[in-house]
Backbone as JSON Lines, residues from 0, in Angstrom:
{"i":0,"aa":"M","n":[119.63,56.79,63.78],"ca":[118.4,57.38,64.25],"c":[118.62,58.87,64.44]}
{"i":1,"aa":"T","n":[117.69,59.66,63.98],"ca":[117.8,61.1,64.14],"c":[116.69,61.59,65.05]}
{"i":2,"aa":"A","n":[116.98,62.64,65.7],"ca":[115.98,63.24,66.6],"c":[115.79,64.7,66.2]}
{"i":3,"aa":"A","n":[114.57,65.1,66.21],"ca":[114.28,66.5,65.9],"c":[114.14,67.27,67.21]}
{"i":4,"aa":"L","n":[114.74,68.42,67.28],"ca":[114.66,69.25,68.47],"c":[113.99,70.55,68.08]}
{"i":5,"aa":"A","n":[112.91,70.83,68.72],"ca":[112.2,72.09,68.46],"c":[112.36,72.99,69.66]}
{"i":6,"aa":"I","n":[112.76,74.18,69.42],"ca":[112.9,75.16,70.49],"c":[111.82,76.21,70.28]}
{"i":7,"aa":"F","n":[111.01,76.38,71.3],"ca":[109.93,77.35,71.23],"c":[110.3,78.54,72.11]}
{"i":8,"aa":"V","n":[110.22,79.71,71.54],"ca":[110.47,80.94,72.3],"c":[109.11,81.54,72.6]}
{"i":9,"aa":"V","n":[108.81,81.67,73.87],"ca":[107.54,82.25,74.27],"c":[107.69,83.76,74.27]}
{"i":10,"aa":"A","n":[106.91,84.4,73.46],"ca":[106.94,85.85,73.4],"c":[105.81,86.38,74.26]}
{"i":11,"aa":"T","n":[106.11,86.62,75.5],"ca":[105.11,87.11,76.44],"c":[104.98,88.61,76.27]}
{"i":12,"aa":"Q","n":[103.77,89.03,76.08],"ca":[103.52,90.46,75.98],"c":[103.48,91.03,77.39]}
{"i":13,"aa":"V","n":[104.2,92.11,77.61],"ca":[104.18,92.76,78.92],"c":[103.7,94.19,78.74]}
{"i":14,"aa":"E","n":[102.93,94.64,79.72],"ca":[102.49,96.02,79.68],"c":[102.06,96.46,81.06]}
{"i":15,"aa":"A","n":[102.04,97.77,81.24],"ca":[101.52,98.33,82.48],"c":[100.07,98.67,82.23]}
{"i":16,"aa":"S","n":[99.24,98.4,83.2],"ca":[97.83,98.72,83.02],"c":[97.65,100.22,83.17]}
{"i":17,"aa":"D","n":[96.67,100.74,82.48],"ca":[96.41,102.17,82.55],"c":[95.02,102.44,83.12]}
{"i":18,"aa":"G","n":[94.53,101.5,83.86],"ca":[93.22,101.67,84.47],"c":[92.82,100.41,85.2]}
{"i":19,"aa":"V","n":[91.57,100.33,85.54],"ca":[91.05,99.18,86.28],"c":[90.97,97.98,85.36]}
{"i":20,"aa":"Q","n":[91.48,96.84,85.83],"ca":[91.42,95.61,85.06],"c":[90.06,94.94,85.23]}
{"i":21,"aa":"D","n":[89.62,94.26,84.2],"ca":[88.41,93.45,84.28],"c":[88.81,92.1,84.86]}
{"i":22,"aa":"H","n":[88.58,91.9,86.16],"ca":[89.02,90.67,86.8],"c":[88.12,89.5,86.48]}
{"i":23,"aa":"G","n":[86.97,89.76,85.89],"ca":[86.12,88.66,85.44],"c":[86.72,87.99,84.22]}
{"i":24,"aa":"K","n":[87.38,88.78,83.39],"ca":[88.07,88.28,82.19],"c":[89.45,88.93,82.14]}
{"i":25,"aa":"P","n":[90.37,88.49,83.03],"ca":[91.69,89.13,83.04],"c":[92.43,88.9,81.73]}
{"i":26,"aa":"P","n":[93.25,89.87,81.34],"ca":[93.97,89.74,80.07],"c":[95.02,88.63,80.12]}
{"i":27,"aa":"P","n":[95.25,87.96,79.0],"ca":[96.24,86.87,78.95],"c":[97.66,87.38,78.75]}
{"i":28,"aa":"I","n":[98.01,88.42,79.46],"ca":[99.33,89.04,79.35],"c":[99.86,89.33,80.74]}
{"i":29,"aa":"L","n":[101.09,89.76,80.83],"ca":[101.7,90.18,82.08],"c":[101.44,91.67,82.25]}
{"i":30,"aa":"T","n":[100.8,92.04,83.37],"ca":[100.53,93.46,83.62],"c":[100.9,93.82,85.05]}
{"i":31,"aa":"V","n":[101.24,95.07,85.24],"ca":[101.43,95.6,86.58],"c":[100.2,96.45,86.85]}
{"i":32,"aa":"E","n":[99.4,95.98,87.8],"ca":[98.13,96.66,88.08],"c":[98.31,97.82,89.05]}
{"i":33,"aa":"H","n":[99.29,97.72,89.94],"ca":[99.56,98.79,90.9],"c":[101.06,98.9,91.12]}
{"i":34,"aa":"A","n":[101.52,100.13,91.26],"ca":[102.89,100.41,91.67],"c":[102.83,101.6,92.61]}
{"i":35,"aa":"E","n":[103.3,101.38,93.83],"ca":[103.23,102.45,94.84],"c":[104.55,102.54,95.59]}
{"i":36,"aa":"I","n":[104.89,103.77,95.97],"ca":[106.05,104.03,96.8],"c":[105.55,104.64,98.09]}
{"i":37,"aa":"L","n":[105.9,104.01,99.2],"ca":[105.53,104.51,100.52],"c":[106.73,105.26,101.08]}
{"i":38,"aa":"V","n":[106.56,106.56,101.24],"ca":[107.62,107.4,101.78],"c":[107.12,107.97,103.11]}
{"i":39,"aa":"A","n":[107.82,107.67,104.18],"ca":[107.44,108.19,105.48],"c":[107.61,109.71,105.49]}
{"i":40,"aa":"E","n":[106.9,110.36,106.41],"ca":[107.01,111.82,106.49],"c":[108.46,112.23,106.67]}
{"i":41,"aa":"N","n":[109.19,111.49,107.49],"ca":[110.62,111.72,107.65],"c":[111.33,110.85,106.61]}
{"i":42,"aa":"E","n":[111.75,111.43,105.51],"ca":[112.33,110.66,104.41],"c":[113.58,109.89,104.82]}
{"i":43,"aa":"D","n":[114.2,110.27,105.95],"ca":[115.38,109.55,106.42],"c":[115.01,108.15,106.9]}
{"i":44,"aa":"D","n":[113.71,107.91,107.17],"ca":[113.26,106.59,107.61],"c":[113.21,105.6,106.45]}
{"i":45,"aa":"G","n":[113.5,106.06,105.25],"ca":[113.53,105.17,104.09],"c":[112.21,105.11,103.36]}
{"i":46,"aa":"A","n":[112.18,104.26,102.37],"ca":[110.99,104.12,101.54],"c":[110.82,102.65,101.19]}
{"i":47,"aa":"E","n":[109.57,102.29,100.9],"ca":[109.24,100.94,100.48],"c":[108.45,101.02,99.19]}
{"i":48,"aa":"G","n":[108.51,99.96,98.4],"ca":[107.75,99.89,97.16],"c":[106.83,98.69,97.17]}
{"i":49,"aa":"Y","n":[105.68,98.84,96.51],"ca":[104.68,97.78,96.46],"c":[104.17,97.66,95.02]}
{"i":50,"aa":"L","n":[104.14,96.44,94.52],"ca":[103.67,96.16,93.16],"c":[102.58,95.09,93.22]}
{"i":51,"aa":"T","n":[101.66,95.16,92.28],"ca":[100.73,94.07,92.04],"c":[100.93,93.67,90.59]}
{"i":52,"aa":"I","n":[101.4,92.45,90.39],"ca":[101.72,91.95,89.04],"c":[100.79,90.78,88.73]}
{"i":53,"aa":"W","n":[100.06,90.88,87.62],"ca":[99.18,89.81,87.16],"c":[99.86,89.11,85.99]}
{"i":54,"aa":"N","n":[100.03,87.8,86.09],"ca":[100.58,87.0,85.0],"c":[99.42,86.22,84.39]}
{"i":55,"aa":"G","n":[98.87,86.73,83.32],"ca":[97.75,86.07,82.66],"c":[98.17,85.06,81.61]}
{"i":56,"aa":"T","n":[99.47,84.79,81.54],"ca":[99.95,83.82,80.56],"c":[99.85,82.41,81.13]}
{"i":57,"aa":"N","n":[100.18,81.44,80.31],"ca":[100.15,80.04,80.75],"c":[101.45,79.6,81.41]}
{"i":58,"aa":"Q","n":[102.46,80.48,81.44],"ca":[103.76,80.06,81.93],"c":[104.26,80.97,83.04]}
{"i":59,"aa":"Q","n":[105.06,80.39,83.92],"ca":[105.68,81.18,84.97],"c":[106.6,82.22,84.36]}
{"i":60,"aa":"I","n":[106.59,83.39,84.95],"ca":[107.49,84.46,84.54],"c":[108.27,84.86,85.78]}
{"i":61,"aa":"S","n":[109.56,85.08,85.62],"ca":[110.4,85.38,86.78],"c":[110.89,86.83,86.74]}
{"i":62,"aa":"L","n":[110.67,87.52,87.85],"ca":[111.16,88.88,88.02],"c":[112.61,88.78,88.48]}
{"i":63,"aa":"E","n":[113.51,89.35,87.67],"ca":[114.94,89.21,87.97],"c":[115.52,90.43,88.67]}
{"i":64,"aa":"A","n":[115.03,91.62,88.33],"ca":[115.6,92.84,88.9],"c":[114.6,93.98,88.77]}
{"i":65,"aa":"I","n":[114.83,95.0,89.58],"ca":[114.02,96.22,89.5],"c":[114.96,97.4,89.59]}
{"i":66,"aa":"R","n":[114.76,98.36,88.71],"ca":[115.53,99.61,88.73],"c":[114.55,100.76,88.93]}
{"i":67,"aa":"S","n":[115.09,101.91,89.32],"ca":[114.25,103.07,89.55],"c":[114.98,104.34,89.14]}
{"i":68,"aa":"D","n":[114.21,105.34,88.74],"ca":[114.81,106.64,88.45],"c":[114.94,107.49,89.71]}
{"i":69,"aa":"A","n":[114.44,106.97,90.85],"ca":[114.46,107.74,92.1],"c":[115.34,107.13,93.18]}
{"i":70,"aa":"F","n":[115.72,105.84,93.03],"ca":[116.51,105.17,94.06],"c":[117.65,104.4,93.41]}
{"i":71,"aa":"G","n":[118.82,104.49,94.04],"ca":[119.99,103.82,93.51],"c":[120.06,102.35,93.84]}
{"i":72,"aa":"K","n":[119.37,101.92,94.91],"ca":[119.41,100.53,95.32],"c":[118.0,100.06,95.68]}
{"i":73,"aa":"I","n":[117.61,98.91,95.11],"ca":[116.31,98.31,95.42],"c":[116.54,96.86,95.8]}
{"i":74,"aa":"S","n":[116.06,96.49,96.96],"ca":[116.14,95.1,97.43],"c":[114.72,94.57,97.59]}
{"i":75,"aa":"I","n":[114.56,93.3,97.32],"ca":[113.26,92.66,97.54],"c":[113.34,91.96,98.89]}
{"i":76,"aa":"L","n":[112.43,92.3,99.78],"ca":[112.39,91.72,101.12],"c":[111.19,90.8,101.26]}
{"i":77,"aa":"R","n":[111.34,89.8,102.14],"ca":[110.23,88.9,102.45],"c":[110.16,88.76,103.96]}
{"i":78,"aa":"T","n":[108.95,88.94,104.5],"ca":[108.7,88.71,105.91],"c":[108.01,87.36,106.04]}
{"i":79,"aa":"E","n":[108.55,86.52,106.89],"ca":[107.99,85.19,107.1],"c":[107.69,84.98,108.57]}
{"i":80,"aa":"M","n":[106.6,84.27,108.82],"ca":[106.23,83.92,110.19],"c":[106.38,82.41,110.34]}
{"i":81,"aa":"S","n":[107.07,82.01,111.41],"ca":[107.25,80.59,111.68],"c":[107.33,80.39,113.19]}
{"i":82,"aa":"S","n":[106.53,79.51,113.7],"ca":[106.51,79.2,115.13],"c":[106.34,80.45,115.99]}
{"i":83,"aa":"G","n":[105.48,81.35,115.54],"ca":[105.22,82.56,116.31],"c":[106.29,83.63,116.18]}
{"i":84,"aa":"R","n":[107.31,83.39,115.39],"ca":[108.39,84.37,115.19],"c":[108.29,84.97,113.81]}
{"i":85,"aa":"T","n":[108.65,86.22,113.73],"ca":[108.65,86.93,112.45],"c":[110.08,87.26,112.09]}
{"i":86,"aa":"S","n":[110.45,86.98,110.84],"ca":[111.78,87.34,110.36],"c":[111.67,87.97,108.99]}
{"i":87,"aa":"T","n":[112.52,88.95,108.77],"ca":[112.54,89.65,107.49],"c":[113.94,89.55,106.91]}
{"i":88,"aa":"G","n":[114.01,89.22,105.61],"ca":[115.31,89.12,104.96],"c":[115.18,89.32,103.47]}
{"i":89,"aa":"P","n":[116.3,89.51,102.81],"ca":[116.27,89.71,101.37],"c":[115.92,88.43,100.62]}
{"i":90,"aa":"V","n":[115.26,88.6,99.5],"ca":[114.97,87.48,98.6],"c":[116.19,87.31,97.71]}
{"i":91,"aa":"E","n":[116.74,86.13,97.69],"ca":[117.89,85.84,96.85],"c":[117.4,85.27,95.52]}
{"i":92,"aa":"G","n":[117.93,85.76,94.43],"ca":[117.56,85.24,93.12],"c":[116.29,85.86,92.58]}
{"i":93,"aa":"I","n":[115.57,85.07,91.82],"ca":[114.39,85.56,91.11],"c":[113.14,85.48,91.99]}
{"i":94,"aa":"V","n":[112.12,86.23,91.57],"ca":[110.8,86.14,92.2],"c":[109.86,85.57,91.14]}
{"i":95,"aa":"P","n":[109.4,84.33,91.32],"ca":[108.53,83.72,90.32],"c":[107.1,84.24,90.44]}
{"i":96,"aa":"V","n":[106.47,84.42,89.28],"ca":[105.04,84.74,89.22],"c":[104.43,83.65,88.34]}
{"i":97,"aa":"P","n":[103.77,82.65,88.95],"ca":[103.22,81.54,88.17],"c":[102.18,82.01,87.15]}
{"i":98,"aa":"G","n":[101.97,81.19,86.13],"ca":[100.95,81.5,85.13],"c":[99.57,81.56,85.77]}
{"i":99,"aa":"H","n":[98.76,82.49,85.31],"ca":[97.41,82.7,85.82],"c":[97.41,82.93,87.32]}
{"i":100,"aa":"A","n":[98.38,83.71,87.77],"ca":[98.49,84.03,89.19],"c":[98.94,85.48,89.35]}
{"i":101,"aa":"E","n":[98.87,85.93,90.57],"ca":[99.18,87.32,90.85],"c":[100.16,87.41,92.01]}
{"i":102,"aa":"L","n":[101.1,88.31,91.89],"ca":[102.0,88.65,92.98],"c":[101.55,90.0,93.51]}
{"i":103,"aa":"T","n":[101.11,90.01,94.76],"ca":[100.68,91.24,95.4],"c":[101.61,91.5,96.58]}
{"i":104,"aa":"M","n":[102.36,92.58,96.5],"ca":[103.28,92.93,97.58],"c":[102.5,93.63,98.69]}
{"i":105,"aa":"R","n":[102.87,93.28,99.94],"ca":[102.2,93.83,101.12],"c":[103.24,94.06,102.22]}
{"i":106,"aa":"P","n":[102.93,94.96,103.17],"ca":[103.88,95.23,104.26],"c":[104.24,93.98,105.06]}
{"i":107,"aa":"S","n":[103.32,93.05,105.21],"ca":[103.59,91.87,106.02],"c":[104.09,90.68,105.19]}
{"i":108,"aa":"G","n":[104.41,90.91,103.94],"ca":[104.87,89.82,103.07],"c":[106.09,90.23,102.28]}
{"i":109,"aa":"I","n":[105.96,90.18,100.98],"ca":[107.06,90.57,100.09],"c":[106.87,92.04,99.72]}
{"i":110,"aa":"R","n":[107.97,92.77,99.69],"ca":[107.93,94.2,99.38],"c":[109.3,94.65,98.91]}
{"i":111,"aa":"L","n":[109.4,95.9,98.47],"ca":[110.66,96.45,98.0],"c":[111.22,97.42,99.05]}
{"i":112,"aa":"L","n":[112.5,97.31,99.32],"ca":[113.2,98.28,100.15],"c":[113.93,99.21,99.19]}
{"i":113,"aa":"L","n":[113.6,100.49,99.25],"ca":[114.13,101.49,98.34],"c":[115.17,102.33,99.09]}
{"i":114,"aa":"E","n":[116.41,102.29,98.61],"ca":[117.5,102.96,99.3],"c":[118.29,103.84,98.33]}
{"i":115,"aa":"D","n":[119.16,104.65,98.89],"ca":[120.03,105.55,98.13],"c":[119.22,106.45,97.19]}
{"i":116,"aa":"P","n":[118.39,107.34,97.76],"ca":[117.61,108.23,96.89],"c":[118.52,109.02,95.96]}
{"i":117,"aa":"L","n":[118.11,109.12,94.71],"ca":[118.87,109.87,93.73],"c":[118.45,111.33,93.79]}
{"i":118,"aa":"P","n":[119.37,112.25,93.5],"ca":[119.01,113.67,93.57],"c":[117.92,114.01,92.55]}
{"i":119,"aa":"R","n":[116.84,114.58,93.06],"ca":[115.72,114.98,92.2],"c":[115.15,116.28,92.73]}
{"i":120,"aa":"T","n":[114.6,117.06,91.84],"ca":[113.98,118.32,92.25],"c":[112.48,118.19,92.47]}
{"i":121,"aa":"D","n":[111.89,117.08,92.02],"ca":[110.43,116.96,92.06],"c":[109.93,116.09,93.21]}
{"i":122,"aa":"R","n":[110.78,115.74,94.17],"ca":[110.4,114.96,95.36],"c":[109.57,113.73,95.03]}
{"i":123,"aa":"L","n":[110.04,112.92,94.11],"ca":[109.47,111.62,93.75],"c":[108.23,111.68,92.88]}
{"i":124,"aa":"A","n":[107.79,112.85,92.45],"ca":[106.63,112.89,91.56],"c":[106.93,112.08,90.31]}
{"i":125,"aa":"D","n":[105.98,111.26,89.9],"ca":[106.12,110.44,88.69],"c":[107.37,109.57,88.7]}
{"i":126,"aa":"S","n":[107.64,108.95,89.83],"ca":[108.77,108.02,89.9],"c":[108.43,106.78,89.1]}
{"i":127,"aa":"R","n":[109.46,106.2,88.49],"ca":[109.25,105.02,87.66],"c":[110.09,103.85,88.15]}
{"i":128,"aa":"F","n":[109.51,102.66,88.01],"ca":[110.23,101.42,88.21],"c":[110.4,100.78,86.84]}
{"i":129,"aa":"T","n":[111.55,100.17,86.61],"ca":[111.75,99.33,85.45],"c":[111.91,97.91,85.97]}
{"i":130,"aa":"L","n":[110.96,97.06,85.63],"ca":[110.98,95.67,86.05],"c":[111.66,94.86,84.95]}
{"i":131,"aa":"V","n":[112.62,94.05,85.33],"ca":[113.36,93.23,84.38],"c":[112.98,91.77,84.64]}
{"i":132,"aa":"F","n":[112.42,91.13,83.61],"ca":[111.99,89.75,83.71],"c":[112.99,88.86,82.98]}
{"i":133,"aa":"E","n":[112.91,87.55,83.28],"ca":[113.84,86.61,82.65],"c":[113.76,86.77,81.13]}
{"i":134,"aa":"G","n":[114.87,86.57,80.5],"ca":[114.94,86.74,79.06],"c":[115.18,88.18,78.65]}
{"i":135,"aa":"G","n":[115.3,89.09,79.65],"ca":[115.61,90.48,79.34],"c":[114.42,91.38,79.06]}
{"i":136,"aa":"R","n":[113.21,90.84,79.13],"ca":[112.04,91.69,78.91],"c":[111.95,92.72,80.02]}
{"i":137,"aa":"E","n":[111.65,93.96,79.64],"ca":[111.55,95.04,80.61],"c":[110.17,95.68,80.52]}
{"i":138,"aa":"L","n":[109.72,96.17,81.65],"ca":[108.43,96.85,81.73],"c":[108.62,98.06,82.64]}
{"i":139,"aa":"E","n":[108.3,99.24,82.12],"ca":[108.41,100.46,82.91],"c":[107.03,100.86,83.4]}
{"i":140,"aa":"V","n":[106.94,101.16,84.7],"ca":[105.67,101.57,85.29],"c":[105.89,102.82,86.13]}
{"i":141,"aa":"T","n":[104.88,103.65,86.18],"ca":[104.9,104.84,87.03],"c":[104.29,104.48,88.36]}
{"i":142,"aa":"A","n":[104.95,104.89,89.43],"ca":[104.49,104.56,90.78],"c":[103.83,105.77,91.43]}
{"i":143,"aa":"N","n":[102.71,105.51,92.1],"ca":[102.07,106.54,92.91],"c":[102.82,106.65,94.23]}
{"i":144,"aa":"V","n":[103.01,107.86,94.7],"ca":[103.69,108.08,95.97],"c":[102.65,108.28,97.06]}
{"i":145,"aa":"V","n":[102.77,107.53,98.16],"ca":[101.86,107.66,99.29],"c":[102.69,107.94,100.54]}
{"i":146,"aa":"Q","n":[102.06,108.55,101.55],"ca":[102.76,108.97,102.76],"c":[102.55,108.05,103.96]}
{"i":147,"aa":"S","n":[101.56,107.14,103.89],"ca":[101.33,106.25,105.03],"c":[100.8,104.91,104.53]}
{"i":148,"aa":"R","n":[100.93,103.9,105.38],"ca":[100.44,102.56,105.02],"c":[98.94,102.57,104.77]}
{"i":149,"aa":"D","n":[98.22,103.49,105.42],"ca":[96.76,103.58,105.23],"c":[96.4,103.9,103.77]}
{"i":150,"aa":"Q","n":[97.31,104.54,103.05],"ca":[97.03,104.95,101.68],"c":[97.38,103.9,100.64]}
{"i":151,"aa":"L","n":[98.03,102.8,101.06],"ca":[98.34,101.74,100.11],"c":[97.06,101.08,99.62]}
{"i":152,"aa":"T","n":[97.02,100.7,98.36],"ca":[95.86,100.03,97.79],"c":[95.77,98.61,98.32]}
{"i":153,"aa":"L","n":[94.6,98.23,98.81],"ca":[94.35,96.85,99.21],"c":[93.77,96.15,97.99]}
{"i":154,"aa":"H","n":[94.57,95.31,97.37],"ca":[94.17,94.68,96.12],"c":[93.75,93.24,96.39]}
{"i":155,"aa":"H","n":[92.56,92.89,95.93],"ca":[92.06,91.52,96.03],"c":[91.63,91.11,94.63]}
{"i":156,"aa":"H","n":[92.44,90.28,94.0],"ca":[92.17,89.88,92.62],"c":[90.75,89.31,92.49]}
{"i":157,"aa":"G","n":[90.02,89.85,91.53],"ca":[88.66,89.37,91.29],"c":[87.62,90.07,92.13]}
{"i":158,"aa":"Q","n":[88.05,90.88,93.09],"ca":[87.09,91.55,93.97],"c":[87.19,93.06,93.9]}
{"i":159,"aa":"G","n":[88.11,93.58,93.12],"ca":[88.28,95.03,93.05],"c":[89.26,95.53,94.09]}
{"i":160,"aa":"D","n":[89.53,96.8,94.04],"ca":[90.53,97.41,94.92],"c":[89.84,98.29,95.94]}
{"i":161,"aa":"V","n":[90.51,98.47,97.06],"ca":[90.0,99.31,98.12],"c":[91.08,100.32,98.47]}
{"i":162,"aa":"A","n":[90.73,101.59,98.36],"ca":[91.65,102.64,98.84],"c":[91.46,102.71,100.34]}
{"i":163,"aa":"T","n":[92.54,102.64,101.07],"ca":[92.43,102.53,102.52],"c":[92.43,103.86,103.24]}
{"i":164,"aa":"D","n":[92.55,104.96,102.53],"ca":[92.56,106.23,103.26],"c":[91.2,106.86,103.33]}
């Protein structure tokens, strides 16, 4: 008896969005709708990163790593609430983004801790993140730099975005 084995390689198209997405008919691809870096007025207080990733494909895609041209170390943090207690810790391993779902990073949930700023003369203007997904696919996005949490985009998939400043 013989068995046939078919291996299918899913070629997921990845891209960064260059404008407002049509949430009524979202694209069937992986896109980064927002990328923001929150830098406190006192840069010694550190920086955080926030992404909104839409996975319009039929399959889960896993975020494996993030690199930056402005920071030497990036950690993914998760804040969890349980029994009235709040705890924050690093995410170990991959961050899954299910098919037809969105990962929206927020201060009270999952976010990026940006450490070890690299020497730059432009003070973070046009900083870029390189997102590495399973299978080695990479996506480079430019991040907007904001100075306070009030300026972070409040993203609600299907309802549009709200600038909070």
